[in-house]
Coordinates of C-alpha atoms in Angstrom, one line a residue:
Chain A
M684 CA -20.7 -17.2 3.6
L685 CA -17.5 -16.6 1.9
K686 CA -16.9 -18.0 -1.5
L687 CA -13.8 -17.9 -3.6
N688 CA -14.5 -18.8 -7.2
N689 CA -11.4 -19.8 -9.2
I690 CA -9.4 -16.7 -8.4
E691 CA -6.0 -15.9 -9.9
V692 CA -3.7 -13.4 -8.2
A693 CA -0.7 -11.7 -9.7
Y694 CA 1.8 -9.3 -8.2
L695 CA 2.9 -6.3 -10.3
N696 CA 0.7 -7.8 -13.1
I697 CA 3.4 -10.2 -13.9
I698 CA 4.1 -12.7 -11.2
R699 CA 1.2 -15.0 -10.9
V700 CA 1.0 -16.7 -7.5
L701 CA -2.5 -18.1 -7.4
H702 CA -3.7 -20.2 -10.3
G703 CA -7.4 -20.6 -9.8
V704 CA -8.2 -21.1 -6.1
S705 CA -11.7 -22.0 -5.1
L706 CA -12.8 -22.4 -1.5
Q707 CA -15.7 -21.6 0.7
V708 CA -16.2 -20.8 4.4
E709 CA -19.7 -21.6 5.7
D710 CA -21.1 -19.3 8.3
G711 CA -20.0 -20.3 11.8
S712 CA -17.4 -22.8 10.7
I713 CA -13.7 -23.0 11.1
V714 CA -11.8 -23.7 7.9
A715 CA -8.1 -24.4 7.8
L716 CA -5.9 -23.5 4.9
L717 CA -2.8 -25.7 4.9
G718 CA 0.3 -26.0 2.9
A719 CA 4.1 -25.4 2.8
N720 CA 5.9 -22.1 2.5
G721 CA 5.1 -20.3 -0.7
A722 CA 2.0 -22.3 -1.4
G723 CA -0.1 -19.1 -1.6
K724 CA -1.9 -19.3 1.7
S725 CA -1.1 -15.8 2.9
T726 CA -1.8 -14.4 -0.6
T727 CA -5.2 -16.0 -0.5
L728 CA -6.0 -14.3 2.8
K729 CA -4.8 -10.9 1.5
A730 CA -6.9 -11.3 -1.6
I731 CA -9.9 -11.7 0.6
S732 CA -9.1 -8.9 3.0
G733 CA -8.1 -6.5 0.3
L734 CA -4.6 -6.0 1.6
L735 CA -3.2 -7.2 -1.8
H736 CA -3.5 -3.7 -3.2
V737 CA -1.0 -2.4 -0.8
E738 CA 1.5 -4.9 -2.1
D739 CA 0.9 -4.2 -5.8
G740 CA -1.0 -7.4 -6.1
A741 CA -4.5 -7.8 -7.7
V742 CA -7.1 -10.4 -8.3
T743 CA -6.8 -10.8 -12.1
D744 CA -9.4 -13.5 -12.6
G745 CA -12.3 -15.2 -10.8
E746 CA -14.3 -13.6 -8.0
I747 CA -14.7 -13.5 -4.3
E748 CA -18.2 -13.4 -2.8
W749 CA -19.1 -12.5 0.7
N750 CA -22.8 -13.1 1.5
G751 CA -23.6 -12.7 -2.1
A752 CA -21.7 -9.4 -2.7
K753 CA -18.6 -9.4 -4.9
I754 CA -15.7 -8.0 -2.9
H755 CA -12.6 -8.7 -4.8
K756 CA -12.5 -5.1 -6.2
K757 CA -13.0 -3.5 -2.8
N758 CA -10.3 -2.1 -0.6
A759 CA -9.3 -3.2 2.8
E760 CA -11.4 -0.6 4.5
E761 CA -14.6 -1.5 2.8
I762 CA -14.1 -5.2 3.4
G763 CA -13.2 -4.6 7.0
K764 CA -16.5 -2.7 7.4
M765 CA -18.3 -5.7 5.9
G766 CA -17.1 -7.8 8.8
I767 CA -14.0 -9.5 7.4
I768 CA -11.0 -8.9 9.6
Q769 CA -7.5 -10.3 9.1
A770 CA -4.9 -10.8 11.8
L771 CA -1.5 -10.5 10.0
E772 CA 1.2 -13.1 10.2
G773 CA 4.0 -12.4 12.6
R774 CA 2.6 -10.4 15.5
H775 CA 2.0 -7.0 14.1
V776 CA 1.3 -5.3 17.4
F777 CA 1.6 -1.5 17.7
G778 CA 4.7 -1.6 19.8
H779 CA 4.5 1.9 21.3
L780 CA 0.9 1.6 22.3
T781 CA -0.3 -0.1 25.4
V782 CA -2.3 -3.4 25.3
E783 CA -5.6 -1.5 25.8
E784 CA -4.8 1.1 23.2
N785 CA -4.1 -1.7 20.7
L786 CA -7.5 -3.1 21.4
I787 CA -9.0 0.4 20.9
V788 CA -7.4 0.6 17.5
G789 CA -9.0 -2.7 16.7
S790 CA -12.4 -1.4 17.5
Y791 CA -12.0 1.9 15.7
N792 CA -14.4 1.2 12.9
R793 CA -17.3 0.3 15.1
K794 CA -20.2 2.5 15.4
D795 CA -21.6 1.2 18.6
R796 CA -19.3 3.0 21.0
G797 CA -21.1 1.7 24.1
A798 CA -20.5 -1.9 23.3
I799 CA -16.7 -1.5 22.8
K800 CA -15.9 -1.4 26.5
S801 CA -17.7 -4.6 27.1
D802 CA -16.1 -6.2 24.1
I803 CA -12.6 -5.2 25.4
E804 CA -13.6 -6.9 28.6
M805 CA -14.7 -9.9 26.6
V806 CA -11.2 -10.1 25.1
Y807 CA -9.7 -10.0 28.6
D808 CA -12.1 -12.8 29.5
Y809 CA -10.7 -14.9 26.7
F810 CA -7.1 -13.9 27.4
P811 CA -6.9 -13.2 31.2
R812 CA -3.1 -12.7 30.8
L813 CA -3.8 -9.5 28.7
K814 CA -5.9 -8.0 31.4
A815 CA -2.9 -8.0 33.8
L816 CA -0.8 -6.3 31.1
R817 CA -3.4 -3.8 29.9
R818 CA -1.3 -0.7 30.8
K819 CA 2.0 -2.2 29.5
M820 CA 3.6 -1.2 26.3
S821 CA 2.8 -4.0 23.9
G822 CA 6.3 -3.9 22.3
Y823 CA 7.7 -5.4 25.4
L824 CA 5.3 -8.3 25.6
S825 CA 6.4 -11.9 25.0
G826 CA 5.8 -13.5 21.7
G827 CA 2.8 -15.5 23.0
E828 CA 1.3 -12.4 24.6
Q829 CA 1.7 -10.4 21.4
Q830 CA 0.0 -13.2 19.4
M831 CA -2.9 -13.1 21.9
L832 CA -3.1 -9.4 21.5
V833 CA -3.2 -9.6 17.7
I834 CA -6.1 -12.1 17.9
G835 CA -7.8 -10.0 20.6
R836 CA -7.5 -7.0 18.3
A837 CA -9.3 -8.9 15.6
M838 CA -12.0 -10.0 18.1
V839 CA -12.9 -6.5 19.2
A840 CA -13.5 -5.5 15.6
Q841 CA -16.6 -7.7 15.9
P842 CA -15.9 -9.6 12.8
K843 CA -18.3 -12.0 11.1
L844 CA -15.3 -13.7 9.6
M845 CA -11.9 -13.7 11.4
M846 CA -8.9 -14.6 9.3
L847 CA -5.8 -15.7 11.2
D848 CA -2.4 -16.0 9.6
E849 CA -0.3 -18.6 11.3
P850 CA -1.2 -17.9 14.9
S851 CA 1.1 -20.7 16.1
L852 CA 4.2 -19.2 14.5
G853 CA 7.2 -19.5 16.9
L854 CA 5.2 -20.3 19.9
A855 CA 5.7 -23.1 22.5
P856 CA 3.5 -26.1 21.9
L857 CA 1.5 -25.6 25.2
L858 CA 0.8 -22.0 24.3
V859 CA -0.3 -23.0 20.8
E860 CA -2.8 -25.4 22.4
E861 CA -4.1 -22.7 24.6
I862 CA -4.5 -20.2 21.8
Y863 CA -6.3 -22.7 19.6
E864 CA -8.6 -23.6 22.4
I865 CA -9.6 -19.9 22.7
I866 CA -10.1 -19.6 19.0
R867 CA -12.4 -22.6 19.1
R868 CA -14.3 -21.1 22.1
F869 CA -14.7 -17.8 20.3
N870 CA -16.0 -19.5 17.3
T871 CA -18.7 -21.5 19.1
E872 CA -19.7 -18.8 21.6
R873 CA -19.8 -15.9 19.2
K874 CA -20.8 -17.7 16.0
V875 CA -17.9 -16.1 14.2
S876 CA -16.5 -18.0 11.2
V877 CA -12.8 -18.5 11.2
L878 CA -10.4 -18.9 8.3
L879 CA -7.1 -20.2 9.5
V880 CA -3.8 -20.4 7.7
E881 CA -1.5 -22.8 9.4
Q882 CA 1.7 -24.8 8.9
N883 CA 1.0 -26.8 12.1
V884 CA -1.4 -29.2 10.5
R885 CA -2.1 -31.2 13.7
V886 CA -3.4 -28.3 15.8
A887 CA -5.2 -26.7 12.9
L888 CA -7.1 -29.9 12.0
G889 CA -7.7 -30.3 15.8
I890 CA -10.2 -27.4 15.7
A891 CA -11.2 -27.0 12.1
H892 CA -14.3 -28.4 10.5
Y893 CA -13.0 -28.4 7.0
G894 CA -9.6 -28.0 5.4
Y895 CA -8.0 -27.1 2.2
V896 CA -4.4 -28.1 1.2
M897 CA -2.6 -25.7 -1.1
E898 CA 0.5 -26.2 -3.1
N899 CA 2.1 -24.0 -5.7
G900 CA -0.9 -21.6 -5.9
R901 CA -3.5 -24.3 -6.2
V902 CA -5.8 -26.2 -3.9
V903 CA -4.7 -29.8 -4.3
L904 CA -6.9 -31.5 -1.7
D905 CA -9.8 -30.6 0.4
G906 CA -12.2 -32.3 2.8
T907 CA -13.5 -32.5 6.3
A908 CA -11.0 -32.4 9.1
D909 CA -11.5 -36.1 9.8
F910 CA -11.0 -37.0 6.2
L911 CA -7.8 -35.0 6.0
K912 CA -6.5 -36.4 9.2
N913 CA -6.8 -39.9 7.9
N914 CA -5.5 -39.1 4.4
E915 CA -2.3 -41.1 3.7
D916 CA -0.6 -38.2 2.1
I917 CA -1.4 -35.7 4.8
K918 CA -0.2 -38.2 7.3
E919 CA 3.1 -38.7 5.5
F920 CA 3.9 -35.3 4.3
Y921 CA 2.4 -33.0 6.9
L922 CA 2.0 -35.0 10.0
G923 CA 5.3 -36.8 9.6
L924 CA 3.8 -40.3 10.0
S925 CA 5.2 -42.8 7.5
A926 CA 2.6 -45.0 6.0
V927 CA 4.3 -48.2 7.0
G928 CA 5.9 -46.8 10.2
A929 CA 9.3 -47.9 8.9
Q930 CA 12.3 -45.7 8.7
K931 CA 12.3 -43.6 5.5
S932 CA 14.9 -44.4 2.9
F933 CA 16.5 -41.7 0.8
R934 CA 15.0 -43.4 -2.2
A935 CA 11.5 -42.6 -0.9
V936 CA 12.5 -39.0 -0.3
K937 CA 13.7 -38.8 -3.9
H938 CA 10.3 -39.9 -5.0
Y939 CA 8.6 -37.3 -3.0
K940 CA 6.9 -35.6 -6.0
R941 CA 5.7 -38.8 -7.7
R942 CA 4.3 -40.3 -4.5
K943 CA 1.8 -37.6 -3.9
R944 CA -1.4 -39.1 -5.0
W945 CA -3.0 -35.7 -5.9
L946 CA -0.5 -34.8 -8.6
Chain B
M532 CA 21.8 40.2 34.6
S533 CA 18.7 41.8 33.2
M534 CA 20.1 41.1 29.7
F535 CA 20.5 37.4 30.6
L536 CA 17.0 37.2 31.9
Q537 CA 15.6 38.9 28.9
F538 CA 17.5 36.6 26.5
T539 CA 16.3 33.6 28.5
V540 CA 12.7 34.5 28.4
T541 CA 12.6 35.4 24.8
G542 CA 14.7 32.4 23.9
I543 CA 12.3 30.0 25.6
A544 CA 9.3 31.7 24.1
V545 CA 10.6 31.6 20.6
G546 CA 11.8 28.1 21.2
L547 CA 8.3 27.0 22.1
V548 CA 7.0 28.3 18.8
Y549 CA 9.8 26.4 17.1
S550 CA 8.5 23.3 18.9
L551 CA 5.0 23.9 17.6
I552 CA 6.3 24.0 14.0
A553 CA 8.4 20.9 14.7
L554 CA 5.4 19.1 16.0
G555 CA 3.6 19.6 12.7
F556 CA 6.6 18.2 11.0
V557 CA 6.9 15.2 13.3
M558 CA 3.2 14.4 13.0
V559 CA 3.4 14.0 9.2
W560 CA 6.7 12.2 9.4
K561 CA 5.5 9.7 12.0
S562 CA 2.2 8.9 10.3
S563 CA 3.3 8.7 6.7
G564 CA 7.1 8.8 6.6
V565 CA 7.1 12.0 4.5
A566 CA 9.5 14.8 5.4
N567 CA 7.5 18.0 4.8
L568 CA 10.1 20.4 3.4
S569 CA 7.5 23.1 2.8
M570 CA 6.8 23.8 6.5
G571 CA 8.6 27.2 6.4
Q572 CA 6.7 28.3 3.3
M573 CA 3.4 27.2 4.9
L574 CA 4.2 29.5 7.8
L575 CA 4.8 32.3 5.4
L576 CA 1.6 31.6 3.5
F577 CA -0.6 31.5 6.6
A578 CA 1.0 34.6 8.1
W579 CA 0.3 36.5 4.9
F580 CA -3.2 35.1 4.8
A581 CA -3.7 36.3 8.3
Y582 CA -2.4 39.7 7.3
S583 CA -4.8 40.0 4.4
M584 CA -7.7 39.0 6.6
L585 CA -6.8 41.4 9.5
A586 CA -5.2 44.4 7.8
Q587 CA -6.5 44.3 4.2
K588 CA -10.1 43.1 4.7
G589 CA -10.5 44.4 8.2
I590 CA -12.4 41.4 9.5
P591 CA -12.7 41.3 13.4
I592 CA -9.8 39.5 15.0
W593 CA -11.7 36.5 16.3
L594 CA -13.4 35.8 13.0
A595 CA -10.1 36.4 11.1
L596 CA -8.3 33.9 13.3
I597 CA -11.0 31.3 12.8
L598 CA -10.8 31.9 9.0
V599 CA -7.0 31.5 9.1
L600 CA -7.4 28.2 11.0
V601 CA -10.0 26.9 8.5
F602 CA -7.8 28.0 5.6
S603 CA -4.8 26.2 7.1
L604 CA -6.8 23.0 7.7
A605 CA -8.0 23.2 4.1
V606 CA -4.5 23.7 2.8
G607 CA -3.3 20.7 4.8
W608 CA -6.2 18.6 3.5
L609 CA -5.5 19.6 -0.1
M610 CA -1.8 18.8 0.3
E611 CA -2.6 15.3 1.2
R612 CA -5.6 14.7 -1.0
V613 CA -4.4 16.3 -4.2
I614 CA -0.6 16.2 -4.1
L615 CA 0.5 13.3 -2.0
R616 CA -2.2 10.7 -2.2
P617 CA -1.7 10.1 -6.0
L618 CA 1.9 9.3 -5.2
I619 CA 1.1 6.9 -2.4
A620 CA 2.9 3.8 -3.6
Q621 CA 5.8 5.7 -5.1
P622 CA 9.3 5.8 -3.6
I623 CA 9.4 8.0 -0.5
L624 CA 12.0 10.3 -2.1
S625 CA 9.5 11.4 -4.7
L626 CA 7.0 12.4 -2.1
I627 CA 9.6 14.4 -0.2
T628 CA 10.7 16.1 -3.4
V629 CA 7.1 17.0 -4.1
T630 CA 6.9 18.8 -0.8
L631 CA 10.0 20.7 -1.9
G632 CA 8.2 21.6 -5.1
V633 CA 5.2 22.8 -3.1
S634 CA 7.5 25.1 -1.2
F635 CA 8.6 26.8 -4.4
V636 CA 5.0 27.1 -5.5
I637 CA 4.0 28.7 -2.3
T638 CA 7.0 31.1 -2.4
G639 CA 5.9 32.2 -5.9
L640 CA 2.3 32.5 -4.9
V641 CA 3.2 34.7 -1.9
S642 CA 5.4 37.0 -4.0
F643 CA 2.6 37.2 -6.5
L644 CA -0.3 37.9 -4.1
W645 CA 1.6 40.1 -1.7
P646 CA 4.3 41.7 -3.8
K647 CA 5.4 44.2 -1.1
G648 CA 7.2 41.3 0.6
I649 CA 7.2 42.8 4.1
A650 CA 4.4 43.8 6.5
A651 CA 3.5 44.0 10.1
L652 CA 0.5 42.1 11.5
P653 CA -2.0 44.3 13.4
R654 CA -1.5 44.0 17.1
L655 CA -3.1 40.9 18.4
F656 CA -1.9 41.2 22.0
P657 CA -1.8 44.2 24.4
Q658 CA 1.2 46.4 23.8
N659 CA 2.6 47.3 27.2
P660 CA 5.7 45.3 28.0
V661 CA 5.9 43.2 31.0
H662 CA 8.6 43.4 33.7
I663 CA 10.0 40.1 34.8
G664 CA 12.5 40.8 37.6
S665 CA 14.8 43.2 36.0
A666 CA 14.0 42.2 32.4
I667 CA 11.5 43.9 30.1
V668 CA 9.8 41.6 27.7
S669 CA 7.1 42.5 25.2
Q670 CA 3.9 40.6 25.7
E671 CA 4.0 38.8 22.3
Y672 CA 6.7 36.5 23.6
L673 CA 4.8 35.5 26.7
W674 CA 1.6 34.9 24.7
A675 CA 3.5 32.8 22.3
A676 CA 4.9 30.7 25.1
V677 CA 1.5 30.3 26.8
I678 CA -0.3 29.4 23.6
S679 CA 2.3 26.9 22.6
L680 CA 2.2 25.2 26.0
M681 CA -1.6 25.0 25.9
L682 CA -1.4 23.4 22.5
F683 CA 1.1 20.9 23.7
A684 CA -1.3 19.9 26.5
L685 CA -4.2 19.7 24.1
L686 CA -2.3 17.6 21.6
S687 CA -0.9 15.2 24.2
L688 CA -4.4 14.7 25.5
Y689 CA -5.6 14.1 22.0
F690 CA -3.0 11.5 21.3
K691 CA -3.6 9.8 24.6
Y692 CA -7.3 9.6 24.8
N693 CA -8.9 10.4 21.5
R694 CA -9.6 7.3 19.4
T695 CA -8.4 8.9 16.2
G696 CA -5.3 10.2 18.1
I697 CA -4.5 6.6 19.2
V698 CA -5.0 5.3 15.7
M699 CA -2.6 8.0 14.4
R700 CA 0.1 6.7 16.8
A701 CA -0.7 3.2 15.7
T702 CA -0.2 4.2 12.1
A703 CA 3.2 5.5 13.0
D704 CA 4.1 2.0 14.4
D705 CA 2.6 -0.2 11.7
Q706 CA 0.7 1.0 8.7
K707 CA -0.2 -2.4 7.4
A708 CA -1.6 -3.6 10.6
V709 CA -3.8 -0.6 10.8
Q710 CA -5.1 -1.4 7.3
A711 CA -5.7 -5.0 8.4
C712 CA -8.0 -3.6 11.2
G713 CA -10.1 -2.2 8.3
I714 CA -9.0 1.4 8.9
A715 CA -8.4 3.7 6.0
V716 CA -4.8 5.0 6.5
T717 CA -5.4 7.7 3.9
K718 CA -7.9 9.3 6.3
I719 CA -5.2 9.2 9.0
F720 CA -2.7 10.8 6.7
S721 CA -5.1 13.5 5.8
R722 CA -5.8 14.1 9.5
S723 CA -2.2 14.6 10.3
W724 CA -1.6 16.9 7.4
M725 CA -4.5 19.0 8.5
L726 CA -3.1 19.2 12.0
A727 CA 0.3 20.1 10.6
G728 CA -1.3 22.9 8.6
A729 CA -3.1 24.2 11.7
L730 CA 0.1 24.2 13.7
A731 CA 1.9 26.0 10.9
A732 CA -0.8 28.6 10.8
I733 CA -0.8 29.2 14.6
S734 CA 3.0 29.3 14.8
G735 CA 3.1 31.5 11.6
V736 CA 0.8 34.1 13.2
L737 CA 2.7 34.0 16.5
M738 CA 6.0 34.5 14.8
A739 CA 4.6 37.2 12.6
S740 CA 3.2 39.1 15.6
I741 CA 6.7 38.9 17.2
G742 CA 8.9 39.8 14.2
G743 CA 6.6 40.9 11.4
I744 CA 5.9 39.1 8.1
T745 CA 9.0 38.7 6.0
F746 CA 10.6 35.9 4.1
G747 CA 12.5 35.4 7.3
L748 CA 9.6 33.2 8.3
V749 CA 10.9 30.6 6.0
D750 CA 14.1 30.6 7.9
T751 CA 12.1 30.1 11.0
G752 CA 10.7 27.0 9.4
M753 CA 14.3 25.9 8.7
R754 CA 15.1 26.4 12.4
A755 CA 12.3 24.1 13.2
F756 CA 14.1 21.5 11.2
S757 CA 17.1 21.8 13.4
V758 CA 14.7 21.4 16.4
V759 CA 13.4 18.2 14.8
I760 CA 16.8 16.8 14.1
L761 CA 18.0 17.7 17.6
G762 CA 15.0 16.2 19.3
G763 CA 14.8 13.1 17.1
L764 CA 12.7 12.9 13.9
D765 CA 10.0 10.7 15.4
S766 CA 9.6 12.1 18.8
F767 CA 7.0 14.6 20.0
L768 CA 8.7 14.9 23.3
G769 CA 12.0 15.6 21.5
A770 CA 10.3 18.4 19.5
I771 CA 9.0 20.0 22.7
V772 CA 12.3 19.8 24.6
A773 CA 14.6 20.7 21.7
G774 CA 12.6 23.8 20.7
P775 CA 13.5 25.8 23.8
I776 CA 17.1 24.5 23.6
I777 CA 17.5 25.9 20.1
G778 CA 15.7 29.1 21.1
L779 CA 17.9 29.6 24.1
A780 CA 21.1 28.9 22.2
Q781 CA 20.0 31.4 19.6
M782 CA 18.9 34.2 21.9
V783 CA 21.4 33.8 24.8
G784 CA 24.4 32.8 22.7
G785 CA 23.5 35.3 19.9
G786 CA 22.8 38.0 22.4
Y787 CA 26.3 37.8 24.0
L788 CA 28.3 36.8 21.0
T789 CA 27.0 39.3 18.4
P790 CA 28.9 42.3 19.9
L791 CA 32.0 40.2 20.1
T792 CA 31.9 38.5 16.7
W793 CA 29.7 39.4 13.7
P794 CA 26.0 40.0 13.3
G795 CA 24.1 36.9 12.4
V796 CA 26.1 34.6 14.6
N797 CA 22.9 33.7 16.4
D798 CA 21.6 31.9 13.3
V799 CA 24.7 29.7 13.3
I800 CA 24.7 28.6 16.9
P801 CA 21.8 26.2 16.7
F802 CA 23.5 24.4 13.8
I803 CA 26.7 24.1 15.7
I804 CA 24.8 22.5 18.5
I805 CA 23.1 20.1 16.1
I806 CA 26.4 19.0 14.7
I807 CA 27.8 18.2 18.1
V808 CA 24.6 16.3 19.1
M809 CA 24.7 14.3 15.9
F810 CA 28.2 13.1 16.7
I811 CA 27.0 11.9 20.1
K812 CA 23.4 10.8 19.5
P813 CA 22.8 10.3 15.8
F814 CA 19.1 9.6 16.3
G815 CA 18.6 12.9 18.2
L816 CA 18.1 13.4 21.9
F817 CA 14.7 11.5 21.9
G818 CA 14.8 9.5 18.7
E819 CA 12.4 6.8 19.4
E820 CA 13.9 3.7 21.0
R821 CA 13.4 0.8 18.7
I822 CA 11.7 -1.8 20.7
E823 CA 13.5 -5.0 20.2
R824 CA 13.3 -8.0 22.3
I825 CA 16.4 -10.1 22.4

């Protein structure tokens, strides 16, 4: 189980971007982290995976616990070996490597060499499209295929917790559905917990068990997916459904801040 | 005609050694973005080290060569671990400048440890020259060419099939994504520095067995820079192709022009070629295509 206990994160020791975030991911569950741009979702993921250090950021207060061990002082390599693997936002494929080589890089840290082959086959099972492209240079794949590859690369690392940063970014709605269905299958079939950062609230809550809403570096709302889906504010501000179903007036927009019940 | 053949063979052979040096440079550049300006000095250091093992200590050749290789791996490792890793988040210019500093340190160290400044390696290869058609070529050139080609083959297999080799290429593409996979990029850096060190040692010994050990080996390193620039900073293929081009230009052009112009013209020719190439292809002949989907 992953547990964030009131963490604060600052970049360059000055710019504080997270002001006490607490959340937890139960084993085998899918948790969605929602919120607008700049809310601190990606920073939260990087704090967990240890990639903050690369960007001159640090957890300045609070602690992150993974199965009882404190990990917020560890670097990305150690955390990766403990089974937490992050897929970065924005399709970071290794453009000059083939699809299969990308997957091999994903499995680099594993000790059980024998099982890697079968796990690469497993990724091809989940994403049949990648199998056809296995010898192709990944830089020339389409956006959707690259996103599949990035997720597949996290899968072959045999994570216990897979963190995905906006897997739906810039993809066609049908493809988003497809990818999310695969994430859900991976979660149930392999018992891998998933922590998901997403702007597309509808699809995210479609597969998540639990969700957190972040704003300005704080968690402002959390609850089960069903609770969030039915929350008036979520409906209005994230799902674009007005409470009364009437056309929005500019007066209402002006009162955006005040109308949020959680502030 | 025999002159031409001779210039061609020696040019290609020397060029292949340039390619080896250039490969060491490209490897570090690709994985960590650092331009290693001390490549020429590393060549000099390893050549002298080989000299002291072979000539001064009188260790058997095979053991001495293994020791040189181990020493070069250790120097490469130390470079990364002690000098570059503490600077890891600093501006890239600082890192490059540090390698320049290292080059001065090595120059000083070499003058201090081997004050005579010039020496000949004991013969590593059989002495009798080989007749190729009408040309007579000493065996060192041929061995240098063969060994370089074998190393290219080995390295390309390494980068194609070895897991660490693949990760090294991945690091060249996207460092951060490699870290996100839970891989320590510092280990990859250190691996590429060690390989660069070994390549510098092998090419240093080869060049020294051709032309003796002098400070001219540093210039050889410089010429490898021109290979790198001609071939494209980030291209292994470029390094391999551009080496013989520079070697040929130097030997053939120099061989014919020296009697007509002035001695030393052969050192200028590669740079003239580079200037022309830079006008036409600023990224070098094989500068990596930036994959961009539109």
